[in-house]
Amino acid sequence: MNTFNNLVLSRLSNVIAKYSDSNCFCIDERFYTYHEFASIIARIREALTILEKDDLPIGLVNNNDIYTYASIFALWYEGLAYVPLHPMQPKARCMDIIEQVGISLVIDSSQDSRYDKESMVLKPDKLCKDVDFDPLPKDISDEKLTYILFTSGSTGKPKGVQLSRKNIAAFVSAFEKSGIQLIAKDRCLQCFDLTFDVSVQSYLMPLLNGACVYTLPLDCMKYAFAADLIERYELTFAAMAPSMVRFLRPYFLELNMDSLKYCILTAEASNFTLVKDWGQCAKNAQLYDFYGPTEATIYCTYYKLPKDISKTKNRNDILFIGKPMDGIKAIIVNAQEEILTHEIGELCVAGDQLTAGYWKMPEKNEEVFFEKEVEGKSYRFYKTGDLCRFDEDGDIEYIGRIDFQAKVQGYRVELGEIECRIREVVGKDIVALAIKDDGKDDIIVAFVESDSIDFSKVQRHLRENLPSYMIPRKIITLTQFPLNNNGKIDRKQLTAMYNSN
């Protein structure tokens, strides 16, 4: 049976028994074996059984250490869920999350916990008693939660996405049918904050196959540290945001990425020109473009790039996101929720990976989830907020976020087309934004990641190829684009930079 206990916990127990002396983590240059990892899990499990606690999720401060990762699995073995709390995010935001969920226990390996006064704190790094590892997980329903991830909300209040044991089991089953086959000899990069769901794939899938996970410090220059890990330890698998790869671009000719067997690009739209160059750098890697909202458990579609990268499907230089993963139903609908065949509309997804909804937000759930019959079967769909289109082969073209679409002088404007046209001239990375001018009409502002460009040449090219209403009001150059905690280009910060000037 494809239960969470079978696909995840019992499987990990088998890996621990089989690869006891093999390395499972490399954290801050220190290696930990599966035996050491299991011993820490056992100590935390025992502490959890002793503590008086309710059935609510437990707060977990996401330090980059073995105790944090062991805590995740200790909680899962005990049938409990966690809520990640970022140690470098403002305490007020974390307290908002704690209050929303009603968290009374926080697991925190920090030297000094900032939650001592508000919650009971368990220090996993202070547990010294030797405890035998129990390979048997608690017999818990797969409807129970594994974690709640809080994402930014349009109201300013973070919203909690609940992911169940069933959701994770469905993801593990589907991911392993994508063509990525990890083995015990693999060395895998984990470069995402634990508050971001791609991190779950980055550590879980390697561990379930007896591989070793290499992590990044919280406060490092991620792209440089990741490249160093890949080269020095000859890593074989990496999932990375395109923004991280983009920062490496000036060094592609110097980097040795030959050890990579698989490389996933994820978390944001991937530019074909960037991926084409990256493919020359990581020339032995099978490249994938994986897509998925947190609400559909990490990934729900994927595109396996052809060996001849020039044949990669892209539109306006943006890679396709491919076909639905196993068990995912994907449709594209118009504003009336009518299914579209080959026209552009909103991508909606259904399946066992789909969250039960947001934590205590019934109005939001009503807004983004809906029931619809497709081919005689009823499904519960989630509206992703992404504009897409099915091509003739059933692959999904990614157009862009609905939020990022602009309306200028009554015309609907696709920002990706503007970015593509500017890129044709400057060969650099571009972000075009629709920004409210004095709070009224949308204006187009383009940001170019470059020290300097030939503005007159760009304007001339745009006038020759775009209607006047699509030409940006202003083009701004930046040495580097700002990134958010998840490694994505921070569009809010770009908007704020424009407004402040």
Coordinates of C-alpha atoms in Angstrom, one line a residue:
M1 CA 0.0 0.0 0.0
N2 CA 1.1 3.5 -0.8
T3 CA 0.8 4.8 2.8
F4 CA 3.1 7.4 4.4
N5 CA 4.4 4.8 6.8
N6 CA 5.2 2.4 4.0
L7 CA 6.6 4.8 1.4
V8 CA 8.5 7.1 3.8
L9 CA 9.0 5.9 7.4
S10 CA 9.3 2.1 7.1
R11 CA 11.5 2.7 4.0
L12 CA 13.8 5.1 5.9
S13 CA 14.0 2.5 8.7
N14 CA 15.2 0.0 6.1
V15 CA 17.7 2.4 4.7
I16 CA 19.0 3.1 8.3
A17 CA 19.5 -0.7 8.8
K18 CA 21.1 -1.3 5.4
Y19 CA 23.4 1.8 5.2
S20 CA 24.0 2.3 8.9
D21 CA 27.7 3.3 8.4
S22 CA 27.1 5.4 5.3
N23 CA 26.9 9.2 5.4
C24 CA 23.4 10.7 5.3
F25 CA 24.3 14.4 5.8
C26 CA 27.2 16.8 5.3
I27 CA 26.4 19.9 7.4
D28 CA 29.0 22.6 7.9
E29 CA 31.8 20.3 6.6
R30 CA 30.8 17.6 9.1
F31 CA 29.5 14.2 8.0
Y32 CA 26.9 12.2 9.9
T33 CA 26.1 8.6 9.3
Y34 CA 22.7 7.0 9.1
H35 CA 23.4 5.4 12.5
E36 CA 24.2 8.8 14.1
F37 CA 21.1 10.3 12.5
A38 CA 18.9 7.4 13.8
S39 CA 20.3 7.8 17.3
I40 CA 19.4 11.5 17.4
I41 CA 15.9 10.7 16.0
A42 CA 15.5 8.1 18.8
R43 CA 16.4 10.6 21.6
I44 CA 14.0 13.2 20.3
R45 CA 11.2 10.6 19.9
E46 CA 11.6 9.6 23.5
A47 CA 11.6 13.3 24.7
L48 CA 8.4 13.8 22.7
T49 CA 6.7 10.9 24.4
I50 CA 7.5 12.2 27.9
L51 CA 6.4 15.8 27.2
E52 CA 2.8 16.7 27.8
K53 CA 1.5 18.1 24.5
D54 CA -1.7 18.6 22.7
D55 CA -2.4 17.3 19.2
L56 CA -1.5 20.6 17.5
P57 CA 1.5 20.9 15.2
I58 CA 4.8 21.7 16.9
G59 CA 7.0 24.7 16.1
L60 CA 10.4 23.8 14.6
V61 CA 13.1 26.4 14.4
N62 CA 14.9 25.7 11.1
N63 CA 18.6 25.8 12.0
N64 CA 21.0 24.2 9.6
D65 CA 22.0 21.3 11.8
I66 CA 21.5 17.6 12.2
Y67 CA 19.1 18.1 15.2
T68 CA 16.6 20.0 13.0
Y69 CA 16.5 17.4 10.3
A70 CA 16.3 14.6 12.9
S71 CA 13.4 16.5 14.6
I72 CA 11.4 16.4 11.4
F73 CA 11.6 12.6 11.3
A74 CA 11.1 12.1 15.0
L75 CA 7.9 14.1 14.8
W76 CA 6.7 12.0 11.8
Y77 CA 7.6 8.7 13.5
E78 CA 5.5 9.9 16.4
G79 CA 2.6 10.8 14.1
L80 CA 3.1 14.6 14.8
A81 CA 3.4 17.6 12.4
Y82 CA 5.6 20.6 12.5
V83 CA 5.5 24.2 11.5
P84 CA 8.9 25.6 10.3
L85 CA 10.0 28.8 12.0
H86 CA 12.8 30.7 10.2
P87 CA 15.5 31.8 12.7
M88 CA 16.4 34.9 10.7
Q89 CA 12.8 36.1 10.0
P90 CA 11.4 38.8 12.3
K91 CA 10.2 37.3 15.6
A92 CA 6.8 39.1 15.2
R93 CA 6.1 37.2 12.0
C94 CA 7.0 33.9 13.6
M95 CA 4.9 34.8 16.7
D96 CA 2.0 35.5 14.3
I97 CA 2.3 31.9 12.9
I98 CA 2.6 30.5 16.4
E99 CA -0.6 32.2 17.5
Q100 CA -2.5 31.3 14.4
V101 CA -1.8 27.6 14.9
G102 CA -1.9 27.6 18.7
I103 CA 1.6 26.2 19.1
S104 CA 2.6 25.4 22.7
L105 CA 5.8 23.5 22.1
V106 CA 8.8 24.7 20.0
I107 CA 11.8 22.5 19.1
D108 CA 14.8 24.8 18.9
S109 CA 18.5 23.9 18.7
S110 CA 19.6 27.5 18.8
Q111 CA 22.1 28.4 21.6
D112 CA 19.6 30.8 23.0
S113 CA 15.9 30.3 22.0
R114 CA 13.9 33.5 21.4
Y115 CA 10.7 31.5 22.3
D116 CA 11.5 30.7 26.0
K117 CA 9.0 33.1 27.3
E118 CA 6.1 32.3 24.9
S119 CA 6.3 28.5 24.6
M120 CA 7.7 25.3 26.1
V121 CA 11.0 24.8 24.3
L122 CA 12.6 21.4 23.6
K123 CA 16.4 21.6 23.0
P124 CA 17.2 18.5 20.8
D125 CA 20.9 19.2 21.0
K126 CA 20.9 18.8 24.8
L127 CA 19.4 15.3 24.8
C128 CA 22.3 13.0 25.9
K129 CA 20.6 9.7 27.0
D130 CA 21.4 6.8 24.7
V131 CA 18.1 5.4 23.3
D132 CA 17.7 2.5 20.8
F133 CA 16.2 3.5 17.5
D134 CA 12.7 2.1 17.1
P135 CA 12.1 1.4 13.4
L136 CA 8.4 1.2 13.8
P137 CA 6.4 4.4 13.3
K138 CA 3.1 5.1 15.1
D139 CA 0.1 3.7 13.3
I140 CA -1.5 7.0 12.3
S141 CA -4.1 7.9 9.7
D142 CA -2.7 9.3 6.4
E143 CA -5.2 12.2 6.8
K144 CA -3.1 13.5 9.7
L145 CA -0.7 16.4 8.9
T146 CA 3.0 16.3 8.3
Y147 CA 3.7 20.0 8.3
I148 CA 2.1 23.4 7.7
L149 CA 4.0 25.8 5.6
F150 CA 3.2 29.5 5.8
T151 CA 3.4 31.5 2.6
S152 CA 2.9 35.3 2.2
G153 CA -0.8 36.4 2.0
S154 CA -2.2 39.2 0.0
T155 CA -3.7 40.7 3.2
G156 CA -0.2 40.8 4.8
K157 CA -1.1 37.9 7.1
P158 CA 0.8 34.7 6.2
K159 CA -1.5 31.8 5.2
G160 CA -0.8 28.2 6.4
V161 CA -0.8 25.4 3.8
Q162 CA -1.6 22.1 5.4
L163 CA 0.1 19.1 4.0
S164 CA -1.0 15.6 5.1
R165 CA 0.8 12.3 5.2
K166 CA -1.3 11.3 2.2
N167 CA 0.0 14.3 0.3
I168 CA 3.6 13.4 0.9
A169 CA 3.1 9.7 0.1
A170 CA 1.5 10.7 -3.2
F171 CA 4.4 13.0 -4.0
V172 CA 7.0 10.4 -3.3
S173 CA 5.2 7.9 -5.4
A174 CA 4.8 10.4 -8.3
F175 CA 8.3 11.8 -8.1
E176 CA 9.9 8.4 -8.5
K177 CA 8.1 7.9 -11.8
S178 CA 9.6 11.1 -13.3
G179 CA 12.7 9.4 -14.5
I180 CA 15.0 10.5 -11.6
Q181 CA 16.4 7.4 -10.0
L182 CA 18.6 8.2 -7.0
I183 CA 20.9 5.5 -5.5
A184 CA 22.9 5.2 -2.3
K185 CA 26.1 6.5 -3.9
D186 CA 24.4 9.8 -4.9
R187 CA 25.5 13.1 -3.3
C188 CA 22.7 15.6 -3.3
L189 CA 22.4 19.3 -2.8
Q190 CA 19.9 20.8 -0.3
C191 CA 20.1 24.6 -0.9
F192 CA 16.6 25.7 0.1
D193 CA 15.4 27.1 3.5
L194 CA 13.2 24.6 5.3
T195 CA 10.4 27.1 5.3
F196 CA 10.2 26.5 1.5
D197 CA 8.6 23.2 0.3
V198 CA 11.3 22.3 -2.3
S199 CA 13.6 21.6 0.7
V200 CA 11.4 18.6 1.5
Q201 CA 12.2 17.0 -1.8
S202 CA 15.9 18.0 -1.5
Y203 CA 16.4 16.0 1.7
L204 CA 13.6 13.4 1.7
M205 CA 14.2 11.8 -1.7
P206 CA 18.0 11.3 -1.2
L207 CA 17.4 9.9 2.4
L208 CA 14.8 7.4 1.1
N209 CA 17.5 6.0 -1.2
G210 CA 20.4 5.9 1.2
A211 CA 22.2 8.9 -0.4
C212 CA 24.0 11.8 1.3
V213 CA 22.5 15.3 1.6
Y214 CA 24.8 18.4 1.5
T215 CA 23.3 21.5 3.1
L216 CA 24.0 25.2 2.9
P217 CA 24.4 27.6 5.9
L218 CA 21.6 30.0 6.4
D219 CA 23.6 33.2 6.0
C220 CA 25.9 32.2 3.1
M221 CA 26.1 33.5 -0.4
K222 CA 24.0 30.6 -1.6
Y223 CA 25.0 30.4 -5.3
A224 CA 28.7 30.5 -4.5
F225 CA 28.5 28.0 -1.7
A226 CA 26.3 25.6 -3.8
A227 CA 28.8 25.7 -6.7
D228 CA 31.6 25.1 -4.3
L229 CA 29.8 22.0 -2.8
I230 CA 29.0 20.6 -6.2
E231 CA 32.6 21.0 -7.4
R232 CA 34.4 19.9 -4.2
Y233 CA 32.3 16.9 -3.3
E234 CA 31.3 16.0 -6.9
L235 CA 27.6 16.2 -6.2
T236 CA 25.4 14.2 -8.5
F237 CA 21.9 15.7 -7.9
A238 CA 20.8 19.3 -7.4
A239 CA 17.5 21.1 -7.4
M240 CA 18.0 24.9 -7.8
A241 CA 16.1 28.0 -8.5
P242 CA 17.0 29.6 -11.9
S243 CA 18.0 32.8 -10.0
M244 CA 20.8 30.8 -8.3
V245 CA 22.0 29.5 -11.7
R246 CA 21.8 33.0 -13.1
F247 CA 24.2 34.3 -10.5
L248 CA 26.6 31.6 -11.6
R249 CA 26.4 32.5 -15.2
P250 CA 29.6 34.7 -15.3
Y251 CA 31.5 31.7 -14.1
F252 CA 30.1 29.0 -16.4
L253 CA 33.4 28.6 -18.3
E254 CA 35.3 28.2 -15.1
L255 CA 33.0 25.8 -13.2
N256 CA 33.3 22.1 -13.3
M257 CA 29.8 20.7 -13.0
D258 CA 30.6 17.4 -14.7
S259 CA 29.6 15.3 -11.7
L260 CA 25.9 16.3 -11.9
K261 CA 23.7 13.5 -13.2
Y262 CA 20.4 15.3 -12.6
C263 CA 19.6 18.9 -12.2
I264 CA 16.1 20.3 -11.5
L265 CA 15.3 23.9 -12.1
T266 CA 12.3 24.9 -10.0
A267 CA 10.6 27.6 -7.8
E268 CA 10.2 30.2 -10.6
A269 CA 10.0 30.4 -14.4
S270 CA 13.2 29.3 -16.2
N271 CA 14.6 31.2 -19.1
F272 CA 15.6 29.1 -22.1
T273 CA 18.7 31.2 -22.9
L274 CA 20.0 30.7 -19.3
V275 CA 19.2 27.0 -19.3
K276 CA 20.9 26.5 -22.7
D277 CA 24.1 27.9 -21.3
W278 CA 23.7 26.0 -18.1
G279 CA 23.3 22.8 -20.1
Q280 CA 26.8 23.4 -21.6
C281 CA 28.2 23.9 -18.1
A282 CA 26.5 20.9 -16.5
K283 CA 27.0 18.8 -19.7
N284 CA 26.4 15.4 -18.1
A285 CA 23.2 16.3 -16.3
Q286 CA 19.7 15.4 -17.4
L287 CA 17.9 18.7 -16.9
Y288 CA 14.3 19.0 -15.7
D289 CA 12.0 21.9 -15.2
F290 CA 9.6 21.1 -12.3
Y291 CA 6.6 23.2 -11.4
G292 CA 4.3 23.2 -8.5
P293 CA 2.5 25.4 -5.9
T294 CA 2.9 24.6 -2.2
E295 CA -0.8 23.7 -2.2
A296 CA -0.1 20.7 -4.5
T297 CA 2.9 19.4 -2.4
I298 CA 6.2 20.6 -3.9
Y299 CA 5.8 19.6 -7.6
C300 CA 2.8 18.7 -9.8
T301 CA 4.2 19.0 -13.4
Y302 CA 7.6 18.4 -14.9
Y303 CA 9.3 18.8 -18.3
K304 CA 12.3 16.6 -19.1
L305 CA 14.6 18.6 -21.4
P306 CA 15.7 16.9 -24.6
K307 CA 19.4 16.0 -24.9
D308 CA 19.5 18.5 -27.8
I309 CA 18.7 21.5 -25.7
S310 CA 18.0 23.6 -28.9
K311 CA 14.8 21.6 -29.2
T312 CA 13.6 22.6 -25.7
K313 CA 10.0 23.9 -25.8
N314 CA 9.8 27.5 -24.8
R315 CA 7.6 30.5 -25.3
N316 CA 9.0 34.1 -25.1
D317 CA 12.2 32.4 -23.8
I318 CA 10.3 30.8 -20.9
L319 CA 10.5 27.0 -20.6
F320 CA 7.4 24.8 -20.7
I321 CA 6.4 23.1 -17.5
G322 CA 5.6 19.9 -19.2
K323 CA 3.0 17.3 -18.2
P324 CA 1.2 16.5 -14.9
M325 CA 3.0 14.1 -12.6
D326 CA 1.5 10.7 -12.0
G327 CA -1.8 11.0 -10.1
I328 CA -2.3 14.8 -10.9
K329 CA -5.2 16.0 -13.0
A330 CA -4.5 19.3 -14.7
I331 CA -7.0 21.5 -16.5
I332 CA -7.0 25.1 -17.9
V333 CA -10.1 27.2 -17.4
N334 CA -11.4 30.6 -18.2
A335 CA -12.9 33.1 -15.6
Q336 CA -16.2 31.1 -15.6
E337 CA -14.3 27.9 -14.8
E338 CA -15.0 26.5 -18.3
I339 CA -12.4 24.1 -19.6
L340 CA -10.2 25.4 -22.4
T341 CA -8.4 23.1 -24.9
H342 CA -5.6 25.1 -26.5
E343 CA -6.4 28.6 -25.3
I344 CA -4.7 30.6 -22.5
G345 CA -6.3 30.3 -19.1
E346 CA -5.7 29.5 -15.5
L347 CA -4.0 26.3 -14.6
C348 CA -6.0 24.2 -12.1
V349 CA -4.7 21.0 -10.5
A350 CA -6.3 18.1 -8.6
G351 CA -5.2 14.8 -7.1
D352 CA -3.9 13.2 -3.8
Q353 CA -1.1 15.7 -3.6
L354 CA -3.6 18.5 -3.1
T355 CA -3.8 20.2 0.3
A356 CA -7.0 20.0 2.3
G357 CA -6.8 23.8 2.5
Y358 CA -5.4 26.7 4.4
W359 CA -5.3 26.6 8.2
K360 CA -8.4 28.2 9.6
M361 CA -9.1 30.3 6.4
P362 CA -12.5 29.0 5.1
E363 CA -13.1 32.1 3.0
K364 CA -9.7 31.7 1.2
N365 CA -10.5 28.0 0.7
E366 CA -13.8 28.9 -0.9
E367 CA -12.0 31.3 -3.2
V368 CA -9.3 29.0 -4.6
F369 CA -10.7 25.4 -4.4
F370 CA -13.7 24.2 -6.5
E371 CA -15.4 20.9 -7.5
K372 CA -15.7 20.1 -11.2
E373 CA -16.6 17.0 -13.2
V374 CA -14.1 16.1 -15.9
E375 CA -14.6 13.1 -18.2
G376 CA -17.4 11.8 -16.0
K377 CA -15.4 12.0 -12.8
S378 CA -15.6 14.6 -10.0
Y379 CA -12.4 16.3 -8.9
R380 CA -11.5 19.0 -6.3
F381 CA -9.3 21.5 -8.1
Y382 CA -7.0 24.2 -6.9
K383 CA -6.6 27.5 -8.9
T384 CA -2.9 28.0 -9.2
G385 CA -3.1 31.7 -10.3
D386 CA -0.8 30.8 -13.2
L387 CA -1.7 31.5 -16.9
C388 CA -0.9 28.5 -19.1
R389 CA -1.9 26.8 -22.3
F390 CA -1.8 23.1 -23.5
D391 CA 0.0 22.6 -26.7
E392 CA -0.8 19.9 -29.3
D393 CA 1.4 17.4 -27.5
G394 CA -0.3 17.9 -24.1
D395 CA 2.6 19.9 -22.7
I396 CA 1.8 22.9 -20.7
E397 CA 3.1 26.3 -21.8
Y398 CA 3.8 28.6 -18.8
I399 CA 2.7 32.2 -19.6
G400 CA 3.0 33.9 -16.2
R401 CA 1.3 34.8 -13.0
I402 CA -2.2 36.3 -13.3
D403 CA -1.0 38.8 -10.8
F404 CA 1.8 39.9 -13.1
Q405 CA -0.5 40.6 -16.1
A406 CA -1.0 44.2 -17.0
K407 CA -3.7 46.2 -18.7
V408 CA -2.4 49.3 -20.5
Q409 CA -4.6 51.7 -22.4
G410 CA -7.3 48.9 -22.3
Y411 CA -4.9 46.3 -23.9
R412 CA -4.0 43.1 -22.1
V413 CA -0.2 43.0 -22.0
E414 CA 2.0 39.9 -21.6
L415 CA 5.1 41.0 -19.7
G416 CA 7.0 37.9 -20.9
E417 CA 7.0 39.2 -24.4
I418 CA 8.5 42.5 -23.4
E419 CA 11.2 40.7 -21.4
C420 CA 12.0 38.5 -24.4
R421 CA 12.3 41.5 -26.8
I422 CA 14.7 43.4 -24.4
R423 CA 16.7 40.2 -23.9
E424 CA 17.2 40.0 -27.7
V425 CA 19.2 43.2 -27.5
V426 CA 21.0 43.1 -24.2
G427 CA 21.5 39.4 -23.6
K428 CA 20.9 39.9 -19.9
D429 CA 18.3 38.9 -17.4
I430 CA 15.1 41.1 -17.5
V431 CA 12.1 41.6 -15.2
A432 CA 9.2 43.6 -16.6
L433 CA 6.6 44.7 -14.0
A434 CA 3.2 46.3 -14.2
I435 CA 3.3 49.1 -11.6
K436 CA 0.4 51.4 -10.6
D437 CA 1.1 54.9 -11.7
D438 CA -0.1 57.2 -8.9
G439 CA -2.3 54.3 -7.8
K440 CA -4.3 54.4 -11.0
D441 CA -3.3 52.9 -14.4
D442 CA -0.6 50.2 -15.0
I443 CA 2.7 51.4 -16.4
I444 CA 5.4 49.0 -17.6
V445 CA 8.8 49.3 -15.9
A446 CA 11.6 47.0 -17.0
F447 CA 14.6 46.1 -14.8
V448 CA 17.8 44.8 -16.5
E449 CA 20.5 43.0 -14.5
S450 CA 23.5 44.9 -15.9
D451 CA 25.9 47.7 -15.1
S452 CA 25.0 49.5 -18.3
I453 CA 23.1 49.0 -21.6
D454 CA 22.7 50.9 -24.8
F455 CA 19.3 52.5 -24.0
S456 CA 18.8 54.0 -27.5
K457 CA 19.4 50.6 -29.1
V458 CA 16.9 48.9 -26.8
Q459 CA 14.3 51.6 -27.5
R460 CA 14.8 51.3 -31.2
H461 CA 14.4 47.5 -31.1
L462 CA 11.3 47.8 -29.0
R463 CA 9.7 50.3 -31.3
E464 CA 10.4 48.0 -34.3
N465 CA 8.9 45.0 -32.6
L466 CA 6.2 46.0 -30.1
P467 CA 3.1 48.3 -30.2
S468 CA 3.6 51.6 -28.4
Y469 CA 1.5 50.6 -25.4
M470 CA 3.9 47.7 -24.7
I471 CA 7.1 49.8 -24.6
P472 CA 8.2 50.3 -21.0
R473 CA 7.8 53.7 -19.5
K474 CA 11.2 53.3 -17.9
I475 CA 14.1 50.8 -18.1
I476 CA 16.3 50.6 -15.0
T477 CA 19.7 48.8 -14.7
L478 CA 20.7 47.0 -11.5
T479 CA 24.0 45.2 -10.8
Q480 CA 22.1 42.3 -9.2
F481 CA 18.4 41.5 -8.8
P482 CA 17.3 41.2 -5.1
L483 CA 16.2 37.7 -4.1
N484 CA 13.7 36.6 -1.4
N485 CA 14.3 33.9 1.2
N486 CA 13.3 31.2 -1.4
G487 CA 15.9 32.3 -3.9
K488 CA 13.4 33.9 -6.3
I489 CA 13.6 37.3 -7.8
D490 CA 12.0 39.7 -5.3
R491 CA 9.4 41.6 -7.4
K492 CA 8.0 43.4 -4.4
Q493 CA 11.4 44.9 -3.6
L494 CA 11.8 45.9 -7.3
T495 CA 8.4 47.6 -7.1
A496 CA 9.4 49.4 -3.9
M497 CA 12.7 50.5 -5.4
Y498 CA 10.8 52.1 -8.3
N499 CA 8.2 53.7 -6.1
S500 CA 10.9 55.2 -3.7
N501 CA 12.4 57.0 -6.7

